[in-house]
Amino acid sequence: MNNKITIVGAGMVGSTLAYSLVTQDITEEIAIVDINKKLAKAQVMDLQHAVPFTKKTKVKVGSYNDCRDSSVVAITCGAAQKPGETRLDLIDKNTKIIKEIMPHIFKANPNIIVLIISNPVDVLTYAAISMFPKKKDQIMGSGTTLDSARFRHLLSQKLNVNAKSIHAYIMGEHGDSEFPVWSTATVGNSKIVAHKHLSKKDQDKMFSDTKNAAYTIIAGKQSTYYGIGSAASYVIRAIMHDKRIVLPVSHLIENVYGVKDVCMSTPAIVGRNGITQSLPLELSKEEQVLFKKSAKVLKKAIASVS
Ligand code: NAD
């Protein structure tokens, strides 16, 4: 596997992802591509100055040609949410960008794994897969990896347990129709819903704080980047090092509870070849309804662009 990553987009998310990769020494080389060359150059210089304090990652301004010998390309370019905007508000502008850049990526390297982070991530992942259906396992969105981390963080605080010991997922859209899967959420091997310190009111608050986290952060500092930078580098490490970690990434849903032909997040095994396996789902009756509702919201969004 090539030890290089290309990042498209040198903004807040792209540069934070690069920083996270540099500090964790995940790859030998990072190429950063942006239509704003001045910004890309400045981010690269700044990142290079972090390298003497870490290991030896080479960071450079790149082009789509860098995909040729990259294992992964991370897409972080395009418009970001402004205060008061939903992720779906970005749909037209960012779909157009995805349609422009995907052919350059696969032309340079037909085997590259594509991680889409730009929003609305599920719609953009679907747009990329519609252009290259044979590459469906090579294309994924960061999906609810970040939302699930936010959820586990809140649960870890409430239960006073390390988040790594909490297995709990947010599934569906990375956006307003996402839902928590309480029925299979565990700490150790005990069900979280049965925990005596967690009332139904606490559960509802925890989910609404998770769902609204991005709005709260954007209202305070314009954009979110540390959480997604870490989440995306975690997904990339799973791919580069063939870790086969189960992650709630956005991918093509093919007949799950009657839902198909849409991209959204359910747990999947992520490794060298991208989506190694989408795991079978076990949802309660109520969660199945929420799963179908989320799919409906996304299908409507997808139809609005095509
Ligand atoms: P930003 O405005 O800081 O950066 C976007 C960059 O994309 C800019 O530098 C811009 O020049 C570049 N760009 C625009 N069009 C381009 C093109 N055609 N080719 C190459 N580069 C291009 O925005 P940001 O805060 O970094 O957010 C980036 C995206 O990530 C947004 O869509 C945002 O909503 C999304 N995001 C996703 C998550 C998630 O969990 N999936 C979390 C946070 C942000």
PDB file of N, CA, C and O and ligand atoms in Angstrom, residues 8-14 33-36 39 64 75-81 87 90 94 97 100-101 116-121 142-143 146-147 150 174 223-225 228, ligand 1:
ATOM      1  N   VAL A   8      -7.934  17.019  -0.365  1.00  0.00           N
ATOM      2  CA  VAL A   8      -8.472  18.084  -1.224  1.00  0.00           C
ATOM      3  C   VAL A   8      -9.237  19.041  -0.322  1.00  0.00           C
ATOM      4  O   VAL A   8     -10.216  18.649   0.321  1.00  0.00           O
ATOM      5  N   GLY A   9      -8.771  20.288  -0.282  1.00  0.00           N
ATOM      6  CA  GLY A   9      -9.356  21.295   0.624  1.00  0.00           C
ATOM      7  C   GLY A   9      -8.358  21.614   1.718  1.00  0.00           C
ATOM      8  O   GLY A   9      -7.992  20.748   2.516  1.00  0.00           O
ATOM      9  N   ALA A  10      -7.893  22.872   1.708  1.00  0.00           N
ATOM     10  CA  ALA A  10      -6.879  23.291   2.691  1.00  0.00           C
ATOM     11  C   ALA A  10      -7.488  24.213   3.740  1.00  0.00           C
ATOM     12  O   ALA A  10      -6.800  24.992   4.378  1.00  0.00           O
ATOM     13  N   GLY A  11      -8.823  24.112   3.896  1.00  0.00           N
ATOM     14  CA  GLY A  11      -9.497  24.980   4.868  1.00  0.00           C
ATOM     15  C   GLY A  11      -9.350  24.452   6.287  1.00  0.00           C
ATOM     16  O   GLY A  11      -8.381  23.742   6.607  1.00  0.00           O
ATOM     17  N   MET A  12     -10.303  24.782   7.119  1.00  0.00           N
ATOM     18  CA  MET A  12     -10.215  24.414   8.539  1.00  0.00           C
ATOM     19  C   MET A  12     -10.162  22.893   8.717  1.00  0.00           C
ATOM     20  O   MET A  12      -9.343  22.380   9.470  1.00  0.00           O
ATOM     21  N   VAL A  13     -11.050  22.178   7.992  1.00  0.00           N
ATOM     22  CA  VAL A  13     -11.121  20.723   8.174  1.00  0.00           C
ATOM     23  C   VAL A  13      -9.898  20.039   7.550  1.00  0.00           C
ATOM     24  O   VAL A  13      -9.247  19.196   8.191  1.00  0.00           O
ATOM     25  N   GLY A  14      -9.564  20.417   6.311  1.00  0.00           N
ATOM     26  CA  GLY A  14      -8.428  19.784   5.623  1.00  0.00           C
ATOM     27  C   GLY A  14      -7.124  19.986   6.382  1.00  0.00           C
ATOM     28  O   GLY A  14      -6.335  19.049   6.560  1.00  0.00           O
ATOM     29  N   VAL A  33      -4.308  19.789  -1.783  1.00  0.00           N
ATOM     30  CA  VAL A  33      -4.782  20.428  -3.024  1.00  0.00           C
ATOM     31  C   VAL A  33      -5.885  21.426  -2.659  1.00  0.00           C
ATOM     32  O   VAL A  33      -6.769  21.104  -1.880  1.00  0.00           O
ATOM     33  N   ASP A  34      -5.827  22.628  -3.242  1.00  0.00           N
ATOM     34  CA  ASP A  34      -6.915  23.596  -3.019  1.00  0.00           C
ATOM     35  C   ASP A  34      -6.926  24.561  -4.196  1.00  0.00           C
ATOM     36  O   ASP A  34      -5.863  24.870  -4.752  1.00  0.00           O
ATOM     37  N   ILE A  35      -8.122  25.042  -4.560  1.00  0.00           N
ATOM     38  CA  ILE A  35      -8.152  26.037  -5.640  1.00  0.00           C
ATOM     39  C   ILE A  35      -7.507  27.336  -5.160  1.00  0.00           C
ATOM     40  O   ILE A  35      -7.017  28.122  -5.965  1.00  0.00           O
ATOM     41  N   ASN A  36      -7.504  27.548  -3.876  1.00  0.00           N
ATOM     42  CA  ASN A  36      -6.832  28.719  -3.299  1.00  0.00           C
ATOM     43  C   ASN A  36      -5.372  28.329  -2.999  1.00  0.00           C
ATOM     44  O   ASN A  36      -5.034  27.817  -1.940  1.00  0.00           O
ATOM     45  N   LEU A  39      -3.580  29.844   0.025  1.00  0.00           N
ATOM     46  CA  LEU A  39      -3.965  29.212   1.293  1.00  0.00           C
ATOM     47  C   LEU A  39      -3.266  27.860   1.447  1.00  0.00           C
ATOM     48  O   LEU A  39      -2.711  27.551   2.512  1.00  0.00           O
ATOM     49  N   TYR A  64      -4.086  16.847  -8.366  1.00  0.00           N
ATOM     50  CA  TYR A  64      -4.756  15.535  -8.457  1.00  0.00           C
ATOM     51  C   TYR A  64      -3.791  14.434  -8.895  1.00  0.00           C
ATOM     52  O   TYR A  64      -4.030  13.261  -8.635  1.00  0.00           O
ATOM     53  N   ILE A  75     -11.663  14.191   0.955  1.00  0.00           N
ATOM     54  CA  ILE A  75     -12.294  15.353   0.314  1.00  0.00           C
ATOM     55  C   ILE A  75     -12.871  16.265   1.385  1.00  0.00           C
ATOM     56  O   ILE A  75     -13.845  15.905   2.065  1.00  0.00           O
ATOM     57  N   THR A  76     -12.287  17.425   1.525  1.00  0.00           N
ATOM     58  CA  THR A  76     -12.749  18.376   2.558  1.00  0.00           C
ATOM     59  C   THR A  76     -13.027  19.744   1.938  1.00  0.00           C
ATOM     60  O   THR A  76     -13.063  20.748   2.645  1.00  0.00           O
ATOM     61  N   CYS A  77     -13.172  19.780   0.609  1.00  0.00           N
ATOM     62  CA  CYS A  77     -13.299  21.093  -0.050  1.00  0.00           C
ATOM     63  C   CYS A  77     -14.755  21.520  -0.192  1.00  0.00           C
ATOM     64  O   CYS A  77     -15.662  20.705  -0.049  1.00  0.00           O
ATOM     65  N   GLY A  78     -14.947  22.786  -0.458  1.00  0.00           N
ATOM     66  CA  GLY A  78     -16.284  23.292  -0.752  1.00  0.00           C
ATOM     67  C   GLY A  78     -16.820  24.184   0.337  1.00  0.00           C
ATOM     68  O   GLY A  78     -16.094  24.590   1.244  1.00  0.00           O
ATOM     69  N   ALA A  79     -18.120  24.461   0.224  1.00  0.00           N
ATOM     70  CA  ALA A  79     -18.744  25.382   1.182  1.00  0.00           C
ATOM     71  C   ALA A  79     -18.954  24.680   2.518  1.00  0.00           C
ATOM     72  O   ALA A  79     -19.196  23.477   2.572  1.00  0.00           O
ATOM     73  N   ALA A  80     -18.835  25.463   3.592  1.00  0.00           N
ATOM     74  CA  ALA A  80     -19.112  24.945   4.938  1.00  0.00           C
ATOM     75  C   ALA A  80     -20.358  25.637   5.471  1.00  0.00           C
ATOM     76  O   ALA A  80     -20.759  26.697   4.971  1.00  0.00           O
ATOM     77  N   GLN A  81     -20.975  25.029   6.501  1.00  0.00           N
ATOM     78  CA  GLN A  81     -22.180  25.622   7.104  1.00  0.00           C
ATOM     79  C   GLN A  81     -21.858  26.971   7.731  1.00  0.00           C
ATOM     80  O   GLN A  81     -20.823  27.112   8.387  1.00  0.00           O
ATOM     81  N   ARG A  87     -26.768  21.252   7.085  1.00  0.00           N
ATOM     82  CA  ARG A  87     -25.806  20.641   6.155  1.00  0.00           C
ATOM     83  C   ARG A  87     -26.428  20.518   4.759  1.00  0.00           C
ATOM     84  O   ARG A  87     -25.749  20.664   3.749  1.00  0.00           O
ATOM     85  N   LEU A  90     -26.042  23.040   1.796  1.00  0.00           N
ATOM     86  CA  LEU A  90     -24.818  23.147   0.990  1.00  0.00           C
ATOM     87  C   LEU A  90     -24.874  22.290  -0.270  1.00  0.00           C
ATOM     88  O   LEU A  90     -23.915  22.213  -1.029  1.00  0.00           O
ATOM     89  N   ASN A  94     -21.804  21.927  -3.324  1.00  0.00           N
ATOM     90  CA  ASN A  94     -20.815  20.876  -3.055  1.00  0.00           C
ATOM     91  C   ASN A  94     -20.996  19.645  -3.944  1.00  0.00           C
ATOM     92  O   ASN A  94     -20.019  18.969  -4.261  1.00  0.00           O
ATOM     93  N   ILE A  97     -19.083  20.405  -7.054  1.00  0.00           N
ATOM     94  CA  ILE A  97     -17.628  20.237  -6.852  1.00  0.00           C
ATOM     95  C   ILE A  97     -17.257  18.751  -6.903  1.00  0.00           C
ATOM     96  O   ILE A  97     -16.290  18.358  -7.561  1.00  0.00           O
ATOM     97  N   GLU A 100     -17.139  17.491 -10.330  1.00  0.00           N
ATOM     98  CA  GLU A 100     -15.958  17.986 -11.061  1.00  0.00           C
ATOM     99  C   GLU A 100     -14.703  17.207 -10.691  1.00  0.00           C
ATOM    100  O   GLU A 100     -13.885  16.877 -11.537  1.00  0.00           O
ATOM    101  N   ILE A 101     -14.545  16.920  -9.392  1.00  0.00           N
ATOM    102  CA  ILE A 101     -13.225  16.397  -8.971  1.00  0.00           C
ATOM    103  C   ILE A 101     -13.089  14.869  -9.032  1.00  0.00           C
ATOM    104  O   ILE A 101     -11.992  14.364  -9.224  1.00  0.00           O
ATOM    105  N   ILE A 116     -14.990  10.893   1.839  1.00  0.00           N
ATOM    106  CA  ILE A 116     -15.653  12.197   1.674  1.00  0.00           C
ATOM    107  C   ILE A 116     -16.025  12.737   3.053  1.00  0.00           C
ATOM    108  O   ILE A 116     -16.608  12.021   3.878  1.00  0.00           O
ATOM    109  N   ILE A 117     -15.648  13.988   3.290  1.00  0.00           N
ATOM    110  CA  ILE A 117     -15.917  14.623   4.582  1.00  0.00           C
ATOM    111  C   ILE A 117     -16.823  15.839   4.382  1.00  0.00           C
ATOM    112  O   ILE A 117     -17.625  16.187   5.250  1.00  0.00           O
ATOM    113  N   SER A 118     -16.706  16.480   3.204  1.00  0.00           N
ATOM    114  CA  SER A 118     -17.520  17.675   2.923  1.00  0.00           C
ATOM    115  C   SER A 118     -19.002  17.342   3.070  1.00  0.00           C
ATOM    116  O   SER A 118     -19.417  16.202   2.841  1.00  0.00           O
ATOM    117  N   ASN A 119     -19.787  18.348   3.399  1.00  0.00           N
ATOM    118  CA  ASN A 119     -21.224  18.169   3.622  1.00  0.00           C
ATOM    119  C   ASN A 119     -22.070  18.624   2.435  1.00  0.00           C
ATOM    120  O   ASN A 119     -21.624  19.483   1.671  1.00  0.00           O
ATOM    121  N   PRO A 120     -23.280  18.101   2.277  1.00  0.00           N
ATOM    122  CA  PRO A 120     -23.883  17.049   3.092  1.00  0.00           C
ATOM    123  C   PRO A 120     -23.251  15.695   2.727  1.00  0.00           C
ATOM    124  O   PRO A 120     -23.393  15.225   1.601  1.00  0.00           O
ATOM    125  N   VAL A 121     -22.543  15.104   3.684  1.00  0.00           N
ATOM    126  CA  VAL A 121     -21.628  14.003   3.382  1.00  0.00           C
ATOM    127  C   VAL A 121     -22.331  12.804   2.753  1.00  0.00           C
ATOM    128  O   VAL A 121     -21.791  12.173   1.830  1.00  0.00           O
ATOM    129  N   SER A 142     -17.379  10.135   5.897  1.00  0.00           N
ATOM    130  CA  SER A 142     -17.066  10.042   7.348  1.00  0.00           C
ATOM    131  C   SER A 142     -18.354   9.800   8.147  1.00  0.00           C
ATOM    132  O   SER A 142     -18.306   9.232   9.241  1.00  0.00           O
ATOM    133  N   GLY A 143     -19.488  10.193   7.587  1.00  0.00           N
ATOM    134  CA  GLY A 143     -20.791   9.829   8.146  1.00  0.00           C
ATOM    135  C   GLY A 143     -20.968  10.232   9.597  1.00  0.00           C
ATOM    136  O   GLY A 143     -20.687  11.377   9.982  1.00  0.00           O
ATOM    137  N   LEU A 146     -18.133  10.992  13.572  1.00  0.00           N
ATOM    138  CA  LEU A 146     -17.985  12.117  14.494  1.00  0.00           C
ATOM    139  C   LEU A 146     -19.155  12.191  15.476  1.00  0.00           C
ATOM    140  O   LEU A 146     -18.958  12.356  16.689  1.00  0.00           O
ATOM    141  N   ASP A 147     -20.379  12.037  14.962  1.00  0.00           N
ATOM    142  CA  ASP A 147     -21.564  12.123  15.831  1.00  0.00           C
ATOM    143  C   ASP A 147     -21.512  11.031  16.909  1.00  0.00           C
ATOM    144  O   ASP A 147     -21.878  11.268  18.066  1.00  0.00           O
ATOM    145  N   ARG A 150     -19.165  12.073  19.546  1.00  0.00           N
ATOM    146  CA  ARG A 150     -19.784  13.098  20.415  1.00  0.00           C
ATOM    147  C   ARG A 150     -20.711  12.430  21.425  1.00  0.00           C
ATOM    148  O   ARG A 150     -20.721  12.772  22.609  1.00  0.00           O
ATOM    149  N   HIS A 174     -25.768  11.971   8.524  1.00  0.00           N
ATOM    150  CA  HIS A 174     -24.944  12.874   9.336  1.00  0.00           C
ATOM    151  C   HIS A 174     -25.666  14.217   9.227  1.00  0.00           C
ATOM    152  O   HIS A 174     -25.399  15.011   8.337  1.00  0.00           O
ATOM    153  N   SER A 223     -16.819  27.343  12.735  1.00  0.00           N
ATOM    154  CA  SER A 223     -16.701  26.025  12.092  1.00  0.00           C
ATOM    155  C   SER A 223     -16.236  24.987  13.102  1.00  0.00           C
ATOM    156  O   SER A 223     -15.706  25.336  14.163  1.00  0.00           O
ATOM    157  N   THR A 224     -16.426  23.700  12.731  1.00  0.00           N
ATOM    158  CA  THR A 224     -15.949  22.616  13.603  1.00  0.00           C
ATOM    159  C   THR A 224     -14.805  21.924  12.882  1.00  0.00           C
ATOM    160  O   THR A 224     -14.898  21.702  11.670  1.00  0.00           O
ATOM    161  N   TYR A 225     -13.739  21.629  13.592  1.00  0.00           N
ATOM    162  CA  TYR A 225     -12.620  20.981  12.895  1.00  0.00           C
ATOM    163  C   TYR A 225     -11.794  20.007  13.742  1.00  0.00           C
ATOM    164  O   TYR A 225     -11.313  19.023  13.230  1.00  0.00           O
ATOM    165  N   ILE A 228     -13.708  16.494  13.802  1.00  0.00           N
ATOM    166  CA  ILE A 228     -13.721  15.809  12.504  1.00  0.00           C
ATOM    167  C   ILE A 228     -12.289  15.501  12.041  1.00  0.00           C
ATOM    168  O   ILE A 228     -12.048  14.469  11.404  1.00  0.00           O
TER     169      ILE A 228
HETATM  170  P1  NAD B   1     -13.329  25.990   4.622  1.00  0.00           P
HETATM  171  O1  NAD B   1     -14.130  27.035   3.948  1.00  0.00           O
HETATM  172  O2  NAD B   1     -12.423  26.376   5.728  1.00  0.00           O
HETATM  173  O3  NAD B   1     -12.452  25.192   3.543  1.00  0.00           O
HETATM  174  C1  NAD B   1     -12.964  24.752   2.330  1.00  0.00           C
HETATM  175  C2  NAD B   1     -11.826  24.828   1.319  1.00  0.00           C
HETATM  176  O4  NAD B   1     -12.261  24.224   0.087  1.00  0.00           O
HETATM  177  C3  NAD B   1     -11.369  26.251   0.975  1.00  0.00           C
HETATM  178  O5  NAD B   1      -9.996  26.369   1.265  1.00  0.00           O
HETATM  179  C4  NAD B   1     -11.651  26.375  -0.517  1.00  0.00           C
HETATM  180  O6  NAD B   1     -10.696  27.154  -1.207  1.00  0.00           O
HETATM  181  C5  NAD B   1     -11.601  24.923  -0.961  1.00  0.00           C
HETATM  182  N1  NAD B   1     -12.299  24.650  -2.226  1.00  0.00           N
HETATM  183  C6  NAD B   1     -13.502  25.111  -2.631  1.00  0.00           C
HETATM  184  N2  NAD B   1     -13.800  24.611  -3.847  1.00  0.00           N
HETATM  185  C7  NAD B   1     -12.776  23.815  -4.200  1.00  0.00           C
HETATM  186  C8  NAD B   1     -12.499  23.003  -5.337  1.00  0.00           C
HETATM  187  N3  NAD B   1     -13.351  22.913  -6.362  1.00  0.00           N
HETATM  188  N4  NAD B   1     -11.341  22.314  -5.373  1.00  0.00           N
HETATM  189  C9  NAD B   1     -10.451  22.395  -4.350  1.00  0.00           C
HETATM  190  N5  NAD B   1     -10.658  23.146  -3.249  1.00  0.00           N
HETATM  191  C10 NAD B   1     -11.802  23.844  -3.176  1.00  0.00           C
HETATM  192  O7  NAD B   1     -14.388  24.899   5.128  1.00  0.00           O
HETATM  193  P2  NAD B   1     -14.142  23.804   6.285  1.00  0.00           P
HETATM  194  O8  NAD B   1     -14.576  24.354   7.586  1.00  0.00           O
HETATM  195  O9  NAD B   1     -12.775  23.241   6.098  1.00  0.00           O
HETATM  196  O10 NAD B   1     -15.248  22.714   5.867  1.00  0.00           O
HETATM  197  C11 NAD B   1     -15.052  21.925   4.708  1.00  0.00           C
HETATM  198  C12 NAD B   1     -16.226  20.981   4.507  1.00  0.00           C
HETATM  199  O11 NAD B   1     -16.237  19.990   5.573  1.00  0.00           O
HETATM  200  C13 NAD B   1     -17.613  21.656   4.585  1.00  0.00           C
HETATM  201  O12 NAD B   1     -18.474  21.120   3.599  1.00  0.00           O
HETATM  202  C14 NAD B   1     -18.100  21.317   5.973  1.00  0.00           C
HETATM  203  O13 NAD B   1     -19.514  21.356   6.074  1.00  0.00           O
HETATM  204  C15 NAD B   1     -17.552  19.918   6.105  1.00  0.00           C
HETATM  205  N6  NAD B   1     -17.483  19.378   7.462  1.00  0.00           N
HETATM  206  C16 NAD B   1     -17.837  18.078   7.601  1.00  0.00           C
HETATM  207  C17 NAD B   1     -17.831  17.489   8.848  1.00  0.00           C
HETATM  208  C18 NAD B   1     -18.247  16.044   8.970  1.00  0.00           C
HETATM  209  O14 NAD B   1     -18.425  15.511  10.083  1.00  0.00           O
HETATM  210  N7  NAD B   1     -18.408  15.330   7.854  1.00  0.00           N
HETATM  211  C19 NAD B   1     -17.451  18.234   9.983  1.00  0.00           C
HETATM  212  C20 NAD B   1     -17.065  19.567   9.802  1.00  0.00           C
HETATM  213  C21 NAD B   1     -17.091  20.142   8.539  1.00  0.00           C
END
